[in-house]
Short mmCIF file of C-alpha atoms and ligand atoms in Angstrom, two decimals:
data_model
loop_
_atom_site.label_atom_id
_atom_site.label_comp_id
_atom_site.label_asym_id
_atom_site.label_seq_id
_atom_site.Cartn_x
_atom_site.Cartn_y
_atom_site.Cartn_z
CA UNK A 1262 -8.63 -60.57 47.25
CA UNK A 1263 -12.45 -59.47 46.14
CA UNK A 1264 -13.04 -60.73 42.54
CA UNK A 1265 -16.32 -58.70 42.13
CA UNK A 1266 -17.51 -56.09 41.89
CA UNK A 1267 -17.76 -52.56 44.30
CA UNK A 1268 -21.46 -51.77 44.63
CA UNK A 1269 -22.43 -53.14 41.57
CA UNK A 1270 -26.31 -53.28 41.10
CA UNK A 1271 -27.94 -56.63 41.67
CA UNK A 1272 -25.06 -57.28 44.50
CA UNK A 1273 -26.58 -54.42 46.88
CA UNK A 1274 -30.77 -54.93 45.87
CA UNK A 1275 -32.42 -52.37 44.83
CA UNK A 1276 -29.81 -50.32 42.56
CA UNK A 1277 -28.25 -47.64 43.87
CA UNK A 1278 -25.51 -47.86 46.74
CA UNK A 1279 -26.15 -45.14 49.77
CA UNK A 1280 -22.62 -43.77 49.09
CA UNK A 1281 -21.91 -40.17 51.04
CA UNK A 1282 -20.26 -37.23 48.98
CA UNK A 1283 -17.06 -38.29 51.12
CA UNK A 1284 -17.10 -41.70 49.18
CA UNK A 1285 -14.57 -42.92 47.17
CA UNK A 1286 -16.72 -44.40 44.41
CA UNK A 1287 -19.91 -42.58 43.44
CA UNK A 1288 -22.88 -44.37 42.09
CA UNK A 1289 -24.87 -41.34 41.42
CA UNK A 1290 -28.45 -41.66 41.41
CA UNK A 1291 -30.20 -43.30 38.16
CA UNK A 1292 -27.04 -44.37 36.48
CA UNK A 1293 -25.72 -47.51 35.74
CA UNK A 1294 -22.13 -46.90 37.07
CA UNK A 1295 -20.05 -50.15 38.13
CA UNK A 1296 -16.56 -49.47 39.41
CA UNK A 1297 -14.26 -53.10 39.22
CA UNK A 1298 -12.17 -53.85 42.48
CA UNK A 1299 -8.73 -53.71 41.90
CA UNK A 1300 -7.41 -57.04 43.17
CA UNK A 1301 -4.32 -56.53 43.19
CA UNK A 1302 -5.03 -54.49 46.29
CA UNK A 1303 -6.69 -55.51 49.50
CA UNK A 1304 -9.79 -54.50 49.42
CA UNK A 1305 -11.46 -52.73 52.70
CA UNK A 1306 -14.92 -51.71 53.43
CA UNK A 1307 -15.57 -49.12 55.96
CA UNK A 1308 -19.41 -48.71 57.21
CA UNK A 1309 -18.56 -45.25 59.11
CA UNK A 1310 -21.83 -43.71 61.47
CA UNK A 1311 -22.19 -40.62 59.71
CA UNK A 1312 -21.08 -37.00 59.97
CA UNK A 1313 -22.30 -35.75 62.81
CA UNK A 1314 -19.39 -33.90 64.16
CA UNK A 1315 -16.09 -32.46 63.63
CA UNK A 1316 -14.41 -35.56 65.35
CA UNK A 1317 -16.42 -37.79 62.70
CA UNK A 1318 -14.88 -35.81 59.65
CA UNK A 1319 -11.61 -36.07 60.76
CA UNK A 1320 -11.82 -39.66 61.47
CA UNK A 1321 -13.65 -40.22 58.26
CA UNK A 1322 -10.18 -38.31 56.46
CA UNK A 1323 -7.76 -39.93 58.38
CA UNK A 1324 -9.50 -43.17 57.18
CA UNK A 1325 -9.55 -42.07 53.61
CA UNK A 1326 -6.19 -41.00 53.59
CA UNK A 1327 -4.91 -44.41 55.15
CA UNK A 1328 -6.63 -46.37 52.41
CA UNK A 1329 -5.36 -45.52 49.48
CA UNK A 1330 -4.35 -47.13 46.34
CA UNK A 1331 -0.94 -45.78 46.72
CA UNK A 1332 -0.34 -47.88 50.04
CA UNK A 1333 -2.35 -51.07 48.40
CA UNK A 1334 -5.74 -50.55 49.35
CA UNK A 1335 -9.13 -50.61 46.97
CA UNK A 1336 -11.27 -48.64 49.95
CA UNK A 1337 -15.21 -48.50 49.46
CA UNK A 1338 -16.93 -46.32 51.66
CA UNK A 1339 -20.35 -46.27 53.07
CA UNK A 1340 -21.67 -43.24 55.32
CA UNK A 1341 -24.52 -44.67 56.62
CA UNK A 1342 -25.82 -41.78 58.41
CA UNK A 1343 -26.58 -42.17 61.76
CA UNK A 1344 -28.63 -45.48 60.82
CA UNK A 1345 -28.30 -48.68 61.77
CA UNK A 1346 -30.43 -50.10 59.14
CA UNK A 1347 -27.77 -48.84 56.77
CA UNK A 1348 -24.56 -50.32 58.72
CA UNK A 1349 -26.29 -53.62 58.23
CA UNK A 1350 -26.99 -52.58 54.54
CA UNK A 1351 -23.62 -52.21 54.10
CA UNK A 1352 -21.91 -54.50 56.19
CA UNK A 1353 -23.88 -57.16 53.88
CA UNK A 1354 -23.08 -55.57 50.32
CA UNK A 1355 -19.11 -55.81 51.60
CA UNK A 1356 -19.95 -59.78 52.17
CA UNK A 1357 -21.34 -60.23 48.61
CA UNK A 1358 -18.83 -58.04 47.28
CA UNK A 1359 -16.26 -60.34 49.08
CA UNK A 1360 -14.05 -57.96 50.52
CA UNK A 1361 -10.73 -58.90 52.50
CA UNK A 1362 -12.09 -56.53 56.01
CA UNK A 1363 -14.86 -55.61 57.02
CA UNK A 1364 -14.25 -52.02 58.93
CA UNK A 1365 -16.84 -50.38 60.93
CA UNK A 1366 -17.96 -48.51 64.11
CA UNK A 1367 -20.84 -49.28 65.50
CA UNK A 1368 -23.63 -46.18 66.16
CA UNK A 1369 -24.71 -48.43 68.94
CA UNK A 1370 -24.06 -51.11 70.87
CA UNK A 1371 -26.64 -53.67 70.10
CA UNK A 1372 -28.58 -55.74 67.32
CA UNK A 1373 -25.33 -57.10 66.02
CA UNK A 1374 -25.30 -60.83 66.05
CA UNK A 1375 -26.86 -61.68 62.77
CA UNK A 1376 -25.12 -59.38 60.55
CA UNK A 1377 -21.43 -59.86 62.23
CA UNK A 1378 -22.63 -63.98 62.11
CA UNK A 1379 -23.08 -63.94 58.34
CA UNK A 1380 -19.48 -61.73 57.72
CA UNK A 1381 -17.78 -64.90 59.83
CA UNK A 1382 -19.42 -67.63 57.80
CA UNK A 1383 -18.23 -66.08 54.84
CA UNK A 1384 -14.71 -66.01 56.68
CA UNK A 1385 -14.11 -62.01 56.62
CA UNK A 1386 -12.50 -60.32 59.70
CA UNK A 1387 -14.00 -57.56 61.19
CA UNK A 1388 -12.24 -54.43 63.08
CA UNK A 1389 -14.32 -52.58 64.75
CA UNK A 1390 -12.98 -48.78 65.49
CA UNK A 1391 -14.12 -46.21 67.88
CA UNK A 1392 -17.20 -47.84 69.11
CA UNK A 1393 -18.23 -51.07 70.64
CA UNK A 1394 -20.73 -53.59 70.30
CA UNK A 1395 -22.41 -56.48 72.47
CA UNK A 1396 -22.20 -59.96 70.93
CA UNK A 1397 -22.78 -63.10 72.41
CA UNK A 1398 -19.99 -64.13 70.06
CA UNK A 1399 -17.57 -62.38 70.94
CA UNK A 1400 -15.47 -64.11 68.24
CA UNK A 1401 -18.02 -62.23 65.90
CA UNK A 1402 -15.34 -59.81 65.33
CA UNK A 1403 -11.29 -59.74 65.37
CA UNK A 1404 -10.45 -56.41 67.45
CA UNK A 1405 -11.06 -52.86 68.15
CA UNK A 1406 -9.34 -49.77 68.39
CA UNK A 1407 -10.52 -46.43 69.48
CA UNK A 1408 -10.87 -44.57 72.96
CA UNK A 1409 -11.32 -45.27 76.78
CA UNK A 1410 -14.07 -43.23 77.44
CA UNK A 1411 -14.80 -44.53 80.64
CA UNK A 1412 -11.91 -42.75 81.32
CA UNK A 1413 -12.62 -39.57 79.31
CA UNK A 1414 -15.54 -39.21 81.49
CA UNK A 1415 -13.13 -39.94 84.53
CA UNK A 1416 -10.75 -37.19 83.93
CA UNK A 1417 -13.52 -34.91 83.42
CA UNK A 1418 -15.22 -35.45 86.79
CA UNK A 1419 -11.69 -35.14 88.11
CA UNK A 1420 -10.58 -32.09 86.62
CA UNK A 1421 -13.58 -30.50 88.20
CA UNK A 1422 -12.98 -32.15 91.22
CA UNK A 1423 -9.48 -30.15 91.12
CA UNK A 1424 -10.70 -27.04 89.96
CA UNK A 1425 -13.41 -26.52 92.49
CA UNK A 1426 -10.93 -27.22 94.94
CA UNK A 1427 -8.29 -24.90 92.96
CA UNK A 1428 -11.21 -21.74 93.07
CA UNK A 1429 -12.18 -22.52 96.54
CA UNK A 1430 -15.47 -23.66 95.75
CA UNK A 1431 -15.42 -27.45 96.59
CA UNK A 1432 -17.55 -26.83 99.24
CA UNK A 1433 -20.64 -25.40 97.49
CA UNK A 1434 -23.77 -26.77 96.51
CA UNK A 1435 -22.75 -27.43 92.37
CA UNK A 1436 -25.70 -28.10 90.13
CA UNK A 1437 -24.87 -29.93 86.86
CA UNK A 1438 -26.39 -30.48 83.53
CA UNK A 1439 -25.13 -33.13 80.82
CA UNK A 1440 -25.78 -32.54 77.19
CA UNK A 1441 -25.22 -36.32 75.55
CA UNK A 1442 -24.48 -37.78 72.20
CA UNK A 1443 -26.44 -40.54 70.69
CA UNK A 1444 -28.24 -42.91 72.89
CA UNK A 1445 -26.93 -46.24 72.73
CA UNK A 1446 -23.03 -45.19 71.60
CA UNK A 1447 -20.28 -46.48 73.53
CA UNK A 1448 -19.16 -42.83 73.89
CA UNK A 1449 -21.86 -42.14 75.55
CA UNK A 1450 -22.16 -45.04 77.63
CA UNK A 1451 -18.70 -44.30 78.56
CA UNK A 1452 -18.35 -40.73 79.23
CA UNK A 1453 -21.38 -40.48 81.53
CA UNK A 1454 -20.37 -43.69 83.58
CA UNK A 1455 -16.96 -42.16 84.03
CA UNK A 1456 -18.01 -38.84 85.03
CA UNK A 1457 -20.98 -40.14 87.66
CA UNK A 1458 -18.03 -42.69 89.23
CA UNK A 1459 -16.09 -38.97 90.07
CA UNK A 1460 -19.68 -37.24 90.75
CA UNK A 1461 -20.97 -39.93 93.53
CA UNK A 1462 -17.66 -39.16 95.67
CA UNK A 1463 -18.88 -35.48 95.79
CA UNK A 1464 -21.98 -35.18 97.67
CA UNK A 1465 -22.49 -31.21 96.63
CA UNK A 1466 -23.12 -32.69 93.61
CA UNK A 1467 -26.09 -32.53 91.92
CA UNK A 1468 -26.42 -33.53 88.18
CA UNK A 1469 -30.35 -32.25 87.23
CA UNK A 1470 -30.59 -33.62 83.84
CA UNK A 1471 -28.87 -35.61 80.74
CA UNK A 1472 -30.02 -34.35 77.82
CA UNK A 1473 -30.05 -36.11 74.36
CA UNK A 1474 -27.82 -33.72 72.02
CA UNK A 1475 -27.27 -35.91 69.68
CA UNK A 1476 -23.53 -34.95 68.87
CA UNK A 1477 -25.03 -31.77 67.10
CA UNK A 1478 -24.70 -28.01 67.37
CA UNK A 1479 -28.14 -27.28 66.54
CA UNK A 1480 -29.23 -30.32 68.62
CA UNK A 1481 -27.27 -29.04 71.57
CA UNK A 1482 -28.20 -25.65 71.63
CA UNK A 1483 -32.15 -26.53 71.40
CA UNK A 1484 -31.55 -28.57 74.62
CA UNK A 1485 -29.33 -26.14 76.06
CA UNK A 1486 -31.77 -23.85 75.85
CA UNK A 1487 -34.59 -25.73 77.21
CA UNK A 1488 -32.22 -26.33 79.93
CA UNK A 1489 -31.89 -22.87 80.81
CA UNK A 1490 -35.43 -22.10 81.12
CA UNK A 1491 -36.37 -25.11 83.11
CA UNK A 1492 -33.37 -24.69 86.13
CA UNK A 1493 -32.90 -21.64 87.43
CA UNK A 1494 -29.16 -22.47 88.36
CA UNK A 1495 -26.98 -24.45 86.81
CA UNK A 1496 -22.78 -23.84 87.63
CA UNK A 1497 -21.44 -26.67 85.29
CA UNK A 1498 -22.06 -27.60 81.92
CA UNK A 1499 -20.86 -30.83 80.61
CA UNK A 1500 -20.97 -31.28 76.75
CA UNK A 1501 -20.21 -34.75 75.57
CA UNK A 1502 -18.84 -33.57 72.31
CA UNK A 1503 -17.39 -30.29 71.04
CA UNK A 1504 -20.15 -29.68 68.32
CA UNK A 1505 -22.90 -29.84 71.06
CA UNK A 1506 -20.99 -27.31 73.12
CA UNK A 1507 -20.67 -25.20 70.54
CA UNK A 1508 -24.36 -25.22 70.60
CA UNK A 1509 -24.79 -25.22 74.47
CA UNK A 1510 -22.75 -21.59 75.00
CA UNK A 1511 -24.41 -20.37 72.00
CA UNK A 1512 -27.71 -20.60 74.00
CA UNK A 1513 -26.10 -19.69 77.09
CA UNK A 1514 -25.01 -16.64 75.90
CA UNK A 1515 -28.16 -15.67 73.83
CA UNK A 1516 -29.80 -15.86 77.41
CA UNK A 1517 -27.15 -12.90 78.92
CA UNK A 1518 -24.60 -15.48 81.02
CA UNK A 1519 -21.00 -15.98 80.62
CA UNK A 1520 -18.57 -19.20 80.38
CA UNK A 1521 -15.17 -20.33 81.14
CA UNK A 1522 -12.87 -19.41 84.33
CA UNK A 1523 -13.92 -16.07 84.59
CA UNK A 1524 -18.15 -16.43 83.39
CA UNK A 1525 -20.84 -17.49 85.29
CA UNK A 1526 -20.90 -21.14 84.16
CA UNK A 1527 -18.24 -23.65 83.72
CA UNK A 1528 -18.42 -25.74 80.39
CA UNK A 1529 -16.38 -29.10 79.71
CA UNK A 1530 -16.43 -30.54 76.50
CA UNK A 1531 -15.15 -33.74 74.84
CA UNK A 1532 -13.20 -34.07 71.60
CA UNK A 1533 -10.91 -31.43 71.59
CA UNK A 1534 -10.99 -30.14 67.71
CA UNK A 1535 -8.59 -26.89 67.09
CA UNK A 1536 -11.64 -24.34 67.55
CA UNK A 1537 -12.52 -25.88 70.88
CA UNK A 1538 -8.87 -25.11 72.17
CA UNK A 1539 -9.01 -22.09 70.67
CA UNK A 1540 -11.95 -21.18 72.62
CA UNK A 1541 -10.30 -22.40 75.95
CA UNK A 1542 -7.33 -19.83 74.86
CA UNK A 1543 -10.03 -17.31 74.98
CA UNK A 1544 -11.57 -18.45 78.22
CA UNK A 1545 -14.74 -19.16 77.06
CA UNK A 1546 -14.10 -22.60 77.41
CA UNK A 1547 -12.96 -24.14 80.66
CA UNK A 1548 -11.28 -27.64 79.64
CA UNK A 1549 -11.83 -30.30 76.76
CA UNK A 1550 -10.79 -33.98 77.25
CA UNK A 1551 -9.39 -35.27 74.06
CA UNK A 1552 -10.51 -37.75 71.91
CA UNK A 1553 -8.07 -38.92 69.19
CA UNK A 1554 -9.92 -39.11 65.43
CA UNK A 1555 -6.68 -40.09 63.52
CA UNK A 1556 -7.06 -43.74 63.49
CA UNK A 1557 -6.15 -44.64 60.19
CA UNK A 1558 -2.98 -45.34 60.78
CA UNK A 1559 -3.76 -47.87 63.48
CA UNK A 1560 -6.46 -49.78 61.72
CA UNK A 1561 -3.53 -49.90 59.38
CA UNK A 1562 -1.35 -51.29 61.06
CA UNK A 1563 -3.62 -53.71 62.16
CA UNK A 1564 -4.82 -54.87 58.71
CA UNK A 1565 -0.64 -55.47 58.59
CA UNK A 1566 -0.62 -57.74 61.12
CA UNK A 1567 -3.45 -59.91 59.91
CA UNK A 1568 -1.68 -60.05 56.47
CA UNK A 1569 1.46 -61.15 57.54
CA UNK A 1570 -0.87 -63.97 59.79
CA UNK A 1571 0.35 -62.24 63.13
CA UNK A 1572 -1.67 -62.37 66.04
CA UNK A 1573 -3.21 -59.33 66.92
CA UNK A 1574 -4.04 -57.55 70.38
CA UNK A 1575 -8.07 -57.44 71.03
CA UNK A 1576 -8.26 -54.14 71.64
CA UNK A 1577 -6.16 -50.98 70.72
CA UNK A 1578 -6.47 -47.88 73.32
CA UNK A 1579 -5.12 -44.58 72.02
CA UNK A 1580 -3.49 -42.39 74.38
CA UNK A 1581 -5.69 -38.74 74.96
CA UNK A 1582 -4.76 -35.66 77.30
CA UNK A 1583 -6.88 -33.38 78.65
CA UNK A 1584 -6.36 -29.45 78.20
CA UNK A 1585 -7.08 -26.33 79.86
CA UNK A 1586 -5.90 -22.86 80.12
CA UNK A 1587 -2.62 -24.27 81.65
CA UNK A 1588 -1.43 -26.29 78.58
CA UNK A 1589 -3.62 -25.24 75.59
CA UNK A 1590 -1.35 -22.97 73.83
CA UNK A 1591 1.13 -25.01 72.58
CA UNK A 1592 -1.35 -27.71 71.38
CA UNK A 1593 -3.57 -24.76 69.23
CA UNK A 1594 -1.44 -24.76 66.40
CA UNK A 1595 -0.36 -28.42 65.57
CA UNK A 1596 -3.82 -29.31 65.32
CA UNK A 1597 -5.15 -29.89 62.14
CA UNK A 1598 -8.96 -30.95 62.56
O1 GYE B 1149 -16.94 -37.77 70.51
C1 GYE B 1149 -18.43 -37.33 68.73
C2 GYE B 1149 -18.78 -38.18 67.57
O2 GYE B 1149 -17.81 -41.91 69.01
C3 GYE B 1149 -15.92 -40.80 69.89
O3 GYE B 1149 -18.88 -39.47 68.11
C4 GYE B 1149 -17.07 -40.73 68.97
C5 GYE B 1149 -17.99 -39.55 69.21
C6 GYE B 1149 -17.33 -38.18 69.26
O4 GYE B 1149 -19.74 -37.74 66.79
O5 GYE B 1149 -18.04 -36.03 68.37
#
């Protein structure tokens, strides 16, 4: 267990620890504050990438509602948002501070080795959730859990592959437009390879652009928008997260067209958060491909296995659905993010 202490000054530099509002221990600005680490518990950091989206807060609860000292953890949590200058900030204070894991996702892929390098030498495991990284060394880190989105992207190049078909449309010309998340994020990486792999066995195809949205509503409708005024006609919209959808149908409707199975442009979206599926219940929406934020519970039960010394698997897939008009219903009101 950590001896030290959490974000103590001196241990993190220059002062004051770049804590979020979310965090469990607050440092706030100008004061002295130094919060002791229980060790009696074991003691997890968590570097998460920020709070982007509605996916992010609900993985950043279901984290903070794993943690906690009633199930035996001491959790200190860094938001570093959307920088990777302050993963690697953190990532280092949780070495000083000697914590048991080290628990991140990284914003992007690369630019890993030295940080990851110095958390081995000091002989602290590292789980990695939601996103990946490239490491020579690949022993630079003990597993990962999260999401195929290779296969996110797949389903959602084949359920419009199907629904074409379905509408009688498969053999029209189909112009496409692809609003992304943050360049660089496995996510990202994922979704769009998954979705051209469907798209190259459809020569009607034709995707125009790929957009950076980063993950944003705002982001995503000022792209959206430029979109709109730059092709003349697009059919399908593809929206690599929920909260740049939101933004993408904003603009499309501020420009006079309509969405889902009965508008004038078809929108899939990523993520599936309850007001998404509410808005394919109302048929603005045509189909969101879900993305499971809960992972507390299975970094958990990973952190288990490495107590009791058991071996664990290297990486963790969670199992996603994808829902449209056909199975949304039942699905609306269990959802609680
Ligand atoms: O889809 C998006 C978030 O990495 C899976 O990041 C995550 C993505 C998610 O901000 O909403």
């Amino acid at each position: 267990m950590a001896g030290l202490l959490a974000g103590a000054m001196g241990l993190w530099g220059c002062g004051i620890t770049d804590v979020t509002q979310d965090s469990e221990i607050v440092h706030p600005a100008g004061e002295d504050t130094i919060t002791p680490i229980d060790d009696s518990l074991i003691v997890v950091g968590v570097s998460q990438v920020g709070s982007e989206s509605v996916w992010r807060t609900a993985n950043t609860n279901s984290i903070q509602e794993t943690f906690t000292t009633e199930s035996g953890y001491f959790l200190i949590f860094e938001n570093a948002r959307q920088k990777q200058e302050n993963q690697i900030k953190a990532i280092r204070g949780f070495i000083s501070q000697q914590v048991d894991y080290i628990v991140f996702s990284p914003i992007t892929e690369d630019g890993w080795d030295t940080v990851l390098q110095e958390a081995k030498d000091a002989g602290i495991p590292v789980i990695l959730f939601d996103r990946k990284l490239n490491v020579e060394d690949e022993s630079l880190y003990t597993t990962w859990v999260g999401s195929d989105f290779h296969e996110e992207g797949e389903k959602a190049g084949k359920w419009l592959q199907d629904y074409l078909k379905k509408v009688g449309r498969e053999e029209e010309e189909i112009n496409i437009v692809e609003l992304q998340g943050t360049a660089g994020a496995t996510a990202v990486i994922g979704r769009t390879a998954g979705f051209e792999d469907v798209a190259e066995h459809n020569e009607n195809w034709h995707i125009l652009d790929r957009v950076d949205g980063e993950y944003t509503t705002t982001k995503g409708k000022e792209v959206m928008r430029q979109m709109l005024a730059e092709y003349p006609e697009i059919h399908v919209v593809v929206a690599q997260n929920d909260d740049m959808m939101f933004g993408a149908i904003d603009a499309i409707e501020e420009a006079g067209y309509t969405t889902g199975p009965e508008g004038d442009i078809i929108v899939i979206s990523f993520d599936a958060c309850k007001n998404a599926l509410q808005m394919i219940a109302d048929k603005q929406l045509n189909v969101d491909v879900e993305c499971n934020p809960l992972q507390g519970p299975y970094i958990e039960g990973i952190i288990e296995q490495l107590e009791k010394g058991e071996k664990v698997e290297r990486e963790t897939y969670i199992k996603e659905q994808v829902f449209d008009i056909s199975n949304v219903e039942e699905s609306i009101e269990e959802r609680t993010y």
